[in-house]
CSV table of C-alpha atoms in Angstrom, one decimal:
chain,number,residue,atom,x,y,z
Y,1,MET,CA,218.8,115.6,-9.8
Y,2,GLU,CA,221.2,112.8,-11.2
Y,3,ARG,CA,224.8,113.0,-10.4
Y,4,ARG,CA,225.8,113.4,-13.9
Y,5,GLU,CA,223.5,116.3,-14.8
Y,6,PHE,CA,224.4,118.1,-11.2
Y,7,ILE,CA,228.1,117.8,-12.5
Y,8,LYS,CA,227.4,119.0,-15.9
Y,9,ASN,CA,225.4,122.2,-14.5
Y,10,SER,CA,227.9,122.9,-11.7
Y,11,ALA,CA,231.2,124.5,-12.6
Y,12,ILE,CA,232.1,124.5,-8.8
Y,13,ALA,CA,233.9,127.6,-9.4
Y,14,ALA,CA,236.3,129.2,-6.7
Y,15,ALA,CA,236.5,132.5,-5.7
Y,16,GLY,CA,239.9,134.1,-4.4
Y,17,PHE,CA,243.3,132.9,-5.0
Y,18,SER,CA,245.3,130.2,-5.3
Y,19,ILE,CA,247.6,129.0,-3.0
Y,20,LEU,CA,250.6,128.1,-5.3
Y,21,PRO,CA,253.4,130.7,-5.1
Y,22,THR,CA,252.2,132.3,-8.4
Y,23,GLY,CA,248.9,133.2,-6.8
Y,24,SER,CA,247.2,132.7,-10.3
Y,25,LEU,CA,243.5,133.4,-10.5
Y,26,PHE,CA,241.1,130.7,-11.2
Y,27,ALA,CA,239.9,132.3,-14.4
Y,28,SER,CA,242.4,130.4,-16.3
Y,29,ALA,CA,240.9,127.0,-15.3
Y,30,GLN,CA,240.7,124.5,-18.1
Y,31,ALA,CA,237.3,122.9,-19.1
Y,32,LYS,CA,238.4,119.2,-18.9
Y,33,VAL,CA,241.2,117.2,-16.9
Y,34,ARG,CA,242.6,114.4,-19.2
Y,35,LEU,CA,243.6,111.6,-16.9
Y,36,GLY,CA,245.9,108.6,-16.9
Y,37,TYR,CA,245.5,105.9,-14.7
Y,38,ILE,CA,248.5,103.8,-13.2
Y,39,GLY,CA,247.1,100.5,-11.8
Y,40,VAL,CA,243.3,99.8,-12.5
Y,41,GLY,CA,242.8,97.1,-9.7
Y,42,ALA,CA,240.1,97.2,-7.2
Y,43,ARG,CA,241.1,100.8,-6.0
Y,44,GLY,CA,242.0,102.0,-9.4
Y,45,MET,CA,238.7,101.0,-10.7
Y,46,SER,CA,236.8,103.2,-8.1
Y,47,HIS,CA,238.8,106.2,-9.5
Y,48,ILE,CA,237.9,105.1,-13.1
Y,49,ALA,CA,234.2,105.1,-11.9
Y,50,GLU,CA,234.4,108.5,-10.4
Y,51,GLY,CA,236.1,110.0,-13.7
Y,52,LEU,CA,233.7,108.4,-16.0
Y,53,LEU,CA,230.8,110.2,-14.1
Y,54,ARG,CA,232.1,113.7,-14.7
Y,55,ASP,CA,231.9,115.9,-18.0
Y,56,ASP,CA,235.1,117.7,-16.7
Y,57,VAL,CA,237.2,114.7,-17.0
Y,58,GLU,CA,238.5,112.7,-19.7
Y,59,VAL,CA,240.0,109.0,-19.3
Y,60,VAL,CA,242.7,109.0,-21.8
Y,61,ALA,CA,244.8,106.1,-20.9
Y,62,ILE,CA,245.1,103.0,-18.3
Y,63,CYS,CA,247.9,101.0,-17.4
Y,64,ASP,CA,248.4,97.6,-15.6
Y,65,THR,CA,250.6,94.7,-15.7
Y,66,GLN,CA,247.5,92.2,-15.2
Y,67,GLU,CA,245.2,91.4,-18.2
Y,68,HIS,CA,242.6,90.6,-15.8
Y,69,SER,CA,242.3,94.0,-14.2
Y,70,LEU,CA,242.6,95.6,-17.9
Y,71,LYS,CA,239.7,93.3,-18.9
Y,72,ILE,CA,237.2,94.3,-16.0
Y,73,CYS,CA,238.2,98.0,-16.7
Y,74,ARG,CA,237.9,97.8,-20.7
Y,75,GLU,CA,234.3,96.0,-20.1
Y,76,TYR,CA,233.4,98.8,-17.5
Y,77,ILE,CA,234.3,101.7,-19.7
Y,78,ALA,CA,232.4,100.1,-22.6
Y,79,LYS,CA,229.1,99.3,-20.2
Y,80,LYS,CA,229.1,103.2,-19.3
Y,81,GLY,CA,228.9,104.3,-23.0
Y,82,HIS,CA,232.5,105.4,-23.4
Y,83,ALA,CA,234.7,104.9,-26.3
Y,84,PRO,CA,237.9,102.5,-25.5
Y,85,VAL,CA,240.9,104.4,-24.1
Y,86,LYS,CA,244.7,103.6,-24.9
Y,87,GLU,CA,246.2,100.7,-22.8
Y,88,TYR,CA,249.6,100.0,-21.5
Y,89,THR,CA,250.7,96.7,-20.3
Y,90,GLY,CA,253.4,94.1,-20.6
Y,91,GLY,CA,255.9,94.8,-17.8
Y,92,LEU,CA,256.6,96.8,-14.8
Y,93,ASP,CA,257.9,100.0,-16.9
Y,94,ALA,CA,254.9,100.2,-19.2
Y,95,TYR,CA,253.8,103.2,-17.2
Y,96,LYS,CA,256.2,105.1,-18.7
Y,97,MET,CA,254.7,105.2,-22.2
Y,98,LEU,CA,251.7,106.4,-20.6
Y,99,LEU,CA,253.6,109.3,-18.9
Y,100,ASP,CA,255.1,110.1,-22.8
Y,101,HIS,CA,251.6,111.2,-23.6
Y,102,LYS,CA,251.6,115.1,-23.9
Y,103,ASP,CA,247.7,115.2,-23.8
Y,104,ILE,CA,247.5,113.6,-20.0
Y,105,ASP,CA,247.4,116.3,-17.5
Y,106,ALA,CA,247.5,114.3,-14.6
Y,107,VAL,CA,247.7,110.6,-13.4
Y,108,ILE,CA,246.1,108.5,-10.6
Y,109,ILE,CA,248.4,106.1,-9.2
Y,110,ALA,CA,246.7,102.9,-7.6
Y,111,THR,CA,249.4,100.2,-7.8
Y,112,PRO,CA,251.2,98.3,-5.1
Y,113,TRP,CA,253.1,100.3,-2.4
Y,114,GLN,CA,256.4,99.5,-3.4
Y,115,PHE,CA,255.9,101.0,-7.0
Y,116,HIS,CA,254.2,104.4,-5.9
Y,117,HIS,CA,257.7,106.1,-5.2
Y,118,SER,CA,259.1,105.7,-8.7
Y,119,GLN,CA,255.9,106.1,-10.5
Y,120,ALA,CA,255.2,109.1,-9.0
Y,121,ILE,CA,258.6,110.8,-9.3
Y,122,ASP,CA,258.5,109.9,-13.0
Y,123,ALA,CA,255.2,111.2,-13.5
Y,124,MET,CA,256.0,114.7,-12.1
Y,125,LYS,CA,259.4,114.8,-14.1
Y,126,ALA,CA,256.8,114.3,-17.0
Y,127,GLY,CA,254.9,117.3,-15.9
Y,128,LYS,CA,251.9,115.7,-14.7
Y,129,TYR,CA,249.8,116.2,-11.3
Y,130,VAL,CA,250.0,113.2,-9.3
Y,131,GLY,CA,247.1,111.9,-7.0
Y,132,CYS,CA,248.6,108.8,-5.7
Y,133,GLU,CA,247.1,106.2,-3.2
Y,134,VAL,CA,248.8,105.6,0.0
Y,135,ILE,CA,251.7,105.3,0.9
Y,136,ALA,CA,254.2,107.4,-0.9
Y,137,GLY,CA,257.2,105.3,-0.4
Y,138,LEU,CA,259.1,102.7,1.9
Y,139,THR,CA,261.8,104.6,3.4
Y,140,VAL,CA,262.3,108.1,4.7
Y,141,GLU,CA,264.7,108.8,1.8
Y,142,ASP,CA,262.0,107.7,-0.6
Y,143,HIS,CA,259.9,110.5,0.8
Y,144,TRP,CA,262.6,113.0,0.6
Y,145,ASP,CA,262.8,112.0,-3.0
Y,146,ILE,CA,259.1,112.9,-3.5
Y,147,VAL,CA,259.3,116.3,-1.9
Y,148,HIS,CA,262.6,117.2,-4.0
Y,149,THR,CA,261.1,116.1,-7.2
Y,150,SER,CA,257.9,118.1,-6.4
Y,151,GLU,CA,259.8,121.3,-5.5
Y,152,LYS,CA,262.2,120.8,-8.5
Y,153,THR,CA,259.5,120.3,-11.4
Y,154,GLY,CA,256.8,122.5,-9.7
Y,155,MET,CA,254.2,119.6,-10.0
Y,156,PRO,CA,252.1,119.0,-7.1
Y,157,TYR,CA,251.8,115.6,-5.4
Y,158,MET,CA,248.6,114.6,-3.6
Y,159,THR,CA,248.1,111.5,-1.4
Y,160,LEU,CA,244.6,110.6,-1.9
Y,161,GLU,CA,243.5,110.2,1.6
Y,162,ASN,CA,239.6,109.7,1.6
Y,163,VAL,CA,239.4,109.9,4.9
Y,164,CYS,CA,240.1,113.4,5.6
Y,165,TYR,CA,236.8,113.9,3.8
Y,166,ARG,CA,234.6,111.5,5.7
Y,167,ARG,CA,231.5,113.4,6.9
Y,168,ASP,CA,231.9,113.0,10.7
Y,169,VAL,CA,235.7,113.8,10.3
Y,170,MET,CA,234.9,117.4,8.6
Y,171,ALA,CA,232.2,117.9,11.0
Y,172,ALA,CA,234.7,117.6,13.9
Y,173,LEU,CA,236.9,119.8,11.9
Y,174,ASN,CA,234.3,122.5,11.8
Y,175,MET,CA,233.8,122.0,15.5
Y,176,VAL,CA,237.4,122.4,16.2
Y,177,ARG,CA,237.5,125.6,14.1
Y,178,GLN,CA,234.6,126.9,16.0
Y,179,ASP,CA,236.4,126.5,19.3
Y,180,LEU,CA,233.9,123.6,20.5
Y,181,PHE,CA,236.4,121.6,22.0
Y,182,GLY,CA,238.7,124.5,23.3
Y,183,GLU,CA,242.4,124.2,22.9
Y,184,ILE,CA,243.2,120.9,21.4
Y,185,ILE,CA,245.4,118.6,23.6
Y,186,HIS,CA,245.1,114.9,22.5
Y,187,LEU,CA,244.1,113.2,19.3
Y,188,GLU,CA,243.8,109.7,18.4
Y,189,GLY,CA,243.0,107.6,15.1
Y,190,GLY,CA,243.9,104.6,13.5
Y,191,TYR,CA,243.2,101.9,10.9
Y,192,GLN,CA,241.3,99.4,13.0
Y,193,HIS,CA,239.7,97.0,10.4
Y,194,ASN,CA,239.5,93.2,10.2
Y,195,LEU,CA,241.5,92.7,6.9
Y,196,ARG,CA,241.9,89.0,7.4
Y,197,SER,CA,239.7,88.3,4.0
Y,198,VAL,CA,241.5,91.1,2.1
Y,199,LEU,CA,244.9,89.6,2.7
Y,200,PHE,CA,243.9,85.8,1.9
Y,201,ASN,CA,241.6,84.4,-0.7
Y,202,ASP,CA,241.4,81.5,-2.9
Y,203,GLY,CA,242.6,83.0,-6.1
Y,204,LYS,CA,238.9,83.1,-7.6
Y,205,GLY,CA,237.4,85.6,-5.5
Y,206,SER,CA,238.4,88.6,-3.5
Y,207,TYR,CA,237.2,90.3,-0.4
Y,208,GLY,CA,235.1,88.1,1.8
Y,209,ASN,CA,236.4,85.2,0.2
Y,210,THR,CA,237.4,82.3,2.8
Y,211,GLY,CA,240.5,81.2,1.0
Y,212,VAL,CA,244.0,81.2,2.8
Y,213,GLU,CA,246.3,81.9,-0.2
Y,214,TYR,CA,248.4,84.9,-0.8
Y,215,GLY,CA,250.9,86.0,-3.4
Y,216,PRO,CA,250.7,84.7,-6.9
Y,217,ASN,CA,247.9,81.9,-5.8
Y,218,ALA,CA,245.6,84.9,-4.8
Y,219,LEU,CA,243.6,87.9,-6.2
Y,220,SER,CA,243.9,91.6,-5.8
Y,221,GLU,CA,245.6,93.0,-2.6
Y,222,ALA,CA,246.3,89.5,-1.2
Y,223,GLN,CA,248.7,89.2,-4.2
Y,224,TRP,CA,251.1,92.0,-2.7
Y,225,ARG,CA,249.7,93.6,0.5
Y,226,THR,CA,250.0,90.4,2.7
Y,227,GLN,CA,253.8,90.3,2.1
Y,228,PHE,CA,254.3,93.6,4.0
Y,229,ASN,CA,252.6,91.8,6.9
Y,230,ILE,CA,255.2,88.9,6.8
Y,231,ASP,CA,258.1,91.3,6.2
Y,232,VAL,CA,257.5,94.6,8.2
Y,233,ASP,CA,256.7,95.3,11.8
Y,234,GLY,CA,255.3,98.8,12.0
Y,235,ASP,CA,252.4,100.8,11.2
Y,236,ILE,CA,252.2,100.1,7.5
Y,237,TYR,CA,249.0,102.0,7.0
Y,238,PRO,CA,249.0,105.4,9.0
Y,239,THR,CA,247.4,107.8,6.8
Y,240,HIS,CA,243.7,106.9,7.7
Y,241,GLY,CA,244.1,108.1,11.4
Y,242,VAL,CA,246.7,110.6,11.1
Y,243,GLY,CA,245.5,112.7,8.0
Y,244,PRO,CA,242.3,113.9,9.9
Y,245,CYS,CA,244.5,114.3,13.2
Y,246,MET,CA,247.0,116.7,11.1
Y,247,HIS,CA,244.3,119.1,10.3
Y,248,TYR,CA,242.8,119.1,13.7
Y,249,ALA,CA,246.3,120.0,15.0
Y,250,ASN,CA,247.5,122.3,11.9
Y,251,ILE,CA,250.5,120.2,11.3
Y,252,ASN,CA,252.8,121.7,8.6
Y,253,ALA,CA,250.6,124.9,9.1
Y,254,GLY,CA,252.0,126.5,12.4
Y,255,ASN,CA,252.8,123.3,14.2
Y,256,ARG,CA,254.8,120.1,13.3
Y,257,PHE,CA,255.2,116.5,14.5
Y,258,THR,CA,258.5,116.4,16.4
Y,259,ASN,CA,259.2,112.8,17.2
Y,260,LEU,CA,257.4,109.5,17.6
Y,261,VAL,CA,257.8,106.0,19.5
Y,262,SER,CA,256.1,102.9,18.4
Y,263,PHE,CA,255.1,99.5,20.2
Y,264,SER,CA,254.0,96.5,18.7
Y,265,SER,CA,252.2,93.4,20.2
Y,266,LYS,CA,252.8,89.8,19.2
Y,267,ALA,CA,251.4,88.7,16.0
Y,268,ARG,CA,248.9,85.8,16.3
Y,269,GLY,CA,245.7,86.9,14.5
Y,270,LEU,CA,246.9,85.9,10.7
Y,271,GLY,CA,248.0,82.5,11.7
Y,272,THR,CA,245.1,81.6,13.9
Y,273,TYR,CA,242.7,82.8,11.2
Y,274,ILE,CA,244.2,80.5,8.6
Y,275,GLU,CA,244.7,77.5,11.0
Y,276,GLU,CA,240.8,77.9,11.7
Y,277,LEU,CA,239.7,77.9,8.0
Y,278,SER,CA,242.5,75.2,6.9
Y,279,PRO,CA,243.8,73.4,9.7
Y,280,GLY,CA,247.7,72.6,8.9
Y,281,HIS,CA,248.0,74.8,6.1
Y,282,PRO,CA,251.4,75.9,5.7
Y,283,ASN,CA,250.5,79.7,5.7
Y,284,ALA,CA,249.3,79.2,9.3
Y,285,LYS,CA,252.9,78.7,10.0
Y,286,ILE,CA,254.6,81.7,8.6
Y,287,ASN,CA,256.4,84.0,11.0
Y,288,TYR,CA,254.3,87.1,10.5
Y,289,LYS,CA,256.4,90.3,11.5
Y,290,ASN,CA,253.9,92.7,11.8
Y,291,GLY,CA,252.3,92.7,15.3
Y,292,ASP,CA,248.6,92.4,15.5
Y,293,VAL,CA,248.3,95.8,17.1
Y,294,THR,CA,250.8,98.8,16.4
Y,295,THR,CA,250.6,101.6,18.7
Y,296,THR,CA,252.5,104.7,17.8
Y,297,MET,CA,252.8,108.0,19.8
Y,298,ILE,CA,253.9,111.3,18.5
Y,299,ASN,CA,254.6,114.5,19.8
Y,300,CYS,CA,253.8,117.9,18.3
Y,301,SER,CA,255.7,121.2,18.6
Y,302,ASN,CA,252.9,123.0,20.2
Y,303,GLY,CA,252.4,120.2,22.9
Y,304,GLU,CA,249.7,118.1,21.7
Y,305,THR,CA,250.0,114.2,21.6
Y,306,VAL,CA,248.9,112.0,18.8
Y,307,MET,CA,248.0,108.3,19.4
Y,308,LEU,CA,247.8,105.8,16.2
Y,309,SER,CA,246.7,102.4,16.0
Y,310,HIS,CA,247.2,99.7,13.5
Y,311,ASP,CA,245.0,96.9,14.0
Y,312,THR,CA,244.1,94.7,11.1
Y,313,HIS,CA,244.8,91.1,11.9
Y,314,LEU,CA,242.4,90.3,14.6
Y,315,PRO,CA,238.3,89.9,14.7
Y,316,ARG,CA,236.8,93.2,15.3
Y,317,PRO,CA,234.2,95.6,13.7
Y,318,TYR,CA,235.5,98.7,11.5
Y,319,SER,CA,236.5,101.7,13.5
Y,320,LEU,CA,239.2,104.3,13.0
Y,321,GLY,CA,239.3,105.1,16.6
Y,322,PHE,CA,239.2,108.8,16.3
Y,323,ARG,CA,239.5,111.1,19.5
Y,324,VAL,CA,239.4,115.0,19.5
Y,325,GLN,CA,240.0,115.9,22.9
Y,326,GLY,CA,240.7,119.6,24.1
Y,327,THR,CA,240.1,121.9,27.0
Y,328,LYS,CA,236.4,122.1,26.6
Y,329,GLY,CA,235.2,118.7,25.5
Y,330,LEU,CA,236.1,115.7,23.0
Y,331,TRP,CA,234.6,113.4,20.4
Y,332,MET,CA,235.2,109.7,20.3
Y,333,ASP,CA,234.1,107.7,17.3
Y,334,VAL,CA,234.3,104.2,19.0
Y,335,ASN,CA,231.2,105.1,21.0
Y,336,LYS,CA,230.1,107.8,18.6
Y,337,SER,CA,229.7,110.4,21.2
Y,338,VAL,CA,230.4,114.0,22.2
Y,339,TYR,CA,230.8,115.6,25.5
Y,340,ILE,CA,231.2,119.5,25.5
Y,341,ASP,CA,231.7,121.3,29.0
Y,342,HIS,CA,228.9,123.5,29.9
Y,343,LYS,CA,227.2,122.7,26.6
Y,344,SER,CA,226.0,119.1,27.1
Y,345,LYS,CA,222.9,118.7,28.7
Y,346,GLU,CA,224.3,116.5,31.5
Y,347,ASP,CA,227.6,117.0,33.4
Y,348,ASP,CA,230.1,114.4,32.6
Y,349,ALA,CA,227.6,112.3,30.4
Y,350,TRP,CA,227.9,111.5,26.7
Y,351,GLU,CA,225.6,112.8,24.0
Y,352,PRO,CA,225.1,111.2,20.6
Y,353,ALA,CA,227.6,112.6,18.2
Y,354,GLN,CA,225.2,112.8,15.4
Y,355,GLN,CA,223.3,115.6,17.0
Y,356,TRP,CA,226.3,117.6,17.3
Y,357,PHE,CA,227.5,116.7,13.7
Y,358,ASP,CA,223.8,117.5,12.3
Y,359,LYS,CA,224.5,121.0,13.8
Y,360,TYR,CA,228.0,121.6,12.8
Y,361,ASP,CA,228.0,119.7,9.6
Y,362,HIS,CA,230.8,120.8,7.5
Y,363,PRO,CA,229.6,123.5,4.9
Y,364,LEU,CA,231.1,121.2,2.0
Y,365,TRP,CA,229.3,118.4,2.8
Y,366,LYS,CA,225.9,120.4,3.0
Y,367,LYS,CA,226.8,121.9,-0.3
Y,368,TYR,CA,227.7,118.9,-2.3
Y,369,GLU,CA,225.9,116.1,-0.5
Y,370,LYS,CA,224.0,115.2,-3.5
Y,371,LEU,CA,227.1,115.0,-5.8
Y,372,ALA,CA,228.7,112.5,-3.4
Y,373,GLN,CA,225.6,110.1,-3.2
Y,374,GLY,CA,226.5,106.7,-4.3
Y,375,ALA,CA,230.4,107.4,-4.5
Y,376,GLY,CA,232.7,105.0,-2.5
Y,377,HIS,CA,233.1,104.9,1.3
Y,378,GLY,CA,229.9,106.9,1.9
Y,379,GLY,CA,230.5,109.5,-0.4
Y,380,MET,CA,234.1,110.6,0.8
Y,381,ASP,CA,235.5,109.0,-2.5
Y,382,TRP,CA,233.7,111.9,-4.4
Y,383,PHE,CA,235.4,114.6,-2.2
Y,384,VAL,CA,239.0,113.5,-2.5
Y,385,PHE,CA,238.7,112.8,-6.2
Y,386,ASN,CA,237.0,116.3,-6.8
Y,387,ALA,CA,239.7,117.8,-4.7
Y,388,PHE,CA,242.3,116.6,-6.9
Y,389,ILE,CA,240.5,117.1,-10.3
Y,390,GLU,CA,239.4,120.9,-9.3
Y,391,SER,CA,243.3,121.5,-8.4
Y,392,VAL,CA,244.2,120.3,-11.7
Y,393,LYS,CA,241.9,122.1,-13.7
Y,394,GLN,CA,242.3,125.4,-11.7
Y,395,LYS,CA,246.3,124.8,-12.1
Y,396,LYS,CA,246.8,125.3,-8.3
Y,397,GLN,CA,248.0,123.4,-5.5
Y,398,THR,CA,246.3,120.4,-4.1
Y,399,PRO,CA,244.6,120.6,-0.6
Y,400,ILE,CA,246.6,117.9,0.7
Y,401,ASP,CA,250.0,118.9,-0.5
Y,402,VAL,CA,253.3,117.2,-0.9
Y,403,TYR,CA,254.1,118.2,2.7
Y,404,ASP,CA,251.3,116.9,4.0
Y,405,SER,CA,251.4,113.6,1.9
Y,406,VAL,CA,254.8,112.8,3.0
Y,407,THR,CA,254.5,113.6,6.4
Y,408,MET,CA,251.2,111.2,6.7
Y,409,SER,CA,253.1,108.5,5.1
Y,410,VAL,CA,256.7,108.5,6.4
Y,411,ILE,CA,255.2,107.3,9.9
Y,412,THR,CA,255.6,103.8,8.2
Y,413,PRO,CA,259.3,103.7,8.0
Y,414,LEU,CA,259.6,105.8,11.3
Y,415,SER,CA,257.5,103.2,13.3
Y,416,THR,CA,259.6,100.4,11.9
Y,417,GLN,CA,263.0,102.3,13.0
Y,418,SER,CA,261.5,102.6,16.5
Y,419,LEU,CA,260.6,99.3,16.9
Y,420,LYS,CA,264.1,97.8,15.6
Y,421,LYS,CA,265.6,100.0,18.0
Y,422,GLY,CA,263.5,98.8,21.0
Y,423,ASN,CA,260.8,101.3,21.2
Y,424,ALA,CA,263.3,104.1,20.6
Y,425,SER,CA,262.2,107.7,20.1
Y,426,ILE,CA,262.7,108.6,16.3
Y,427,GLU,CA,263.1,112.1,15.2
Y,428,PHE,CA,260.4,113.3,12.8
Y,429,PRO,CA,261.6,115.1,9.5
Y,430,ASP,CA,260.8,118.4,8.7
Y,431,PHE,CA,259.8,118.1,5.1
Y,432,THR,CA,258.9,121.9,4.9
Y,433,LYS,CA,262.4,122.8,6.1
Y,434,GLY,CA,261.0,125.5,8.5
Y,435,LYS,CA,258.1,126.7,6.3
Y,436,TRP,CA,255.6,125.2,8.7
Y,437,LYS,CA,256.1,128.1,11.0
Y,438,ASP,CA,254.4,130.6,8.6
Y,439,ARG,CA,252.0,128.3,6.5
Y,440,LYS,CA,248.4,128.6,7.2
Y,441,ASN,CA,245.7,125.7,7.6
Y,442,THR,CA,243.8,126.1,4.4
Y,443,PHE,CA,242.0,122.7,4.1
Y,444,ALA,CA,238.2,122.7,3.4
Y,445,LEU,CA,238.1,126.5,4.3
Y,446,ASP,CA,236.1,127.2,1.1
Y,447,ASP,CA,235.3,125.7,-2.5
Y,448,SER,CA,238.8,126.6,-3.8
Y,449,GLY,CA,240.3,123.5,-3.4
Y,450,PHE,CA,238.2,121.2,-1.1
């Protein structure tokens, strides 16, 4: 069955009550979600593609400061047989005109990181649901601003962390909830991905290009993301690794992060890469502050430890480095293996993780596998987009709420503080103000919020 037909014939109706304080029933769900997109570069375009596939989404308006991105988006929308949408451009404040539209229910923010904080706050004040790409803000104060604005306006904010919906990650969550690993003791995750050809290109092509330019001489993320690696020493992309770990450890739902410490290696990877491609190029001599490998250790209130790794400047195969370890066994994604005490066939011998994940495949993946086929990042992009859309339709809280969103994002400024203070232990903010003690982990328990 085609994805469009499947979506049209599936209401994905949820049973039960919303987790919003109002406790409203889903019966009042609206038929269509009217979306505005702030930022339609590469990541924004992937969300555009998901929106255009659905009969319950209307793409109302798009905004970007670059005609190049708007042109690609405009042509893509036409190619898919949709009428032109309203466009806003001309300056950094152009998105505010998009927010003035009363017929927009929610916005997807996929702009460079430094703009997320102000754009999200303005969107919530305008009465819009916010689905924002990582990260939420650049400072700890930015993250508190997001929380206070969401609480004051009543508008949900969701970090669109797709790895929380990765199939093996959700199968492992299913195993955690069925006590296969026993009591959770230690967790690991990270962003271990060779991004050198993302951070540099020749201004003519991006992603896989062998150019060595960044900033105004480059395209796509190399225009802005590279500068963070020059200016900031810290874990500048923590959410891929920590998002799933938060669900395994029930963070903000009976548990919380209490403090962290970060360590950073020397920075040689980016300069070596540029020198190899273009000997003598001035970009090889830049003092890149961001260490090639940043390691962050986090303590939890219930006694678990979490280790995160940011490793994007060196040649390496992709891996997020997940490890879920408890009193009965563990999963490690680097070697794609599981061992469960007294259940694995051999004592102290790894077994292929896939055979366990086939058995404990998450119910949502088994149910909506066909819908996710063809979506980005192995299908998990469909799940995270759908989770946001269903929340807006049902007028309910998002499954990754504002507290979860800022908790996974604030690790960036906290790790930076730790490094600046000589690997000092930094207290972790309690964004829930104590509510974590009574909150329950409802992520992906049923269809109600995915």
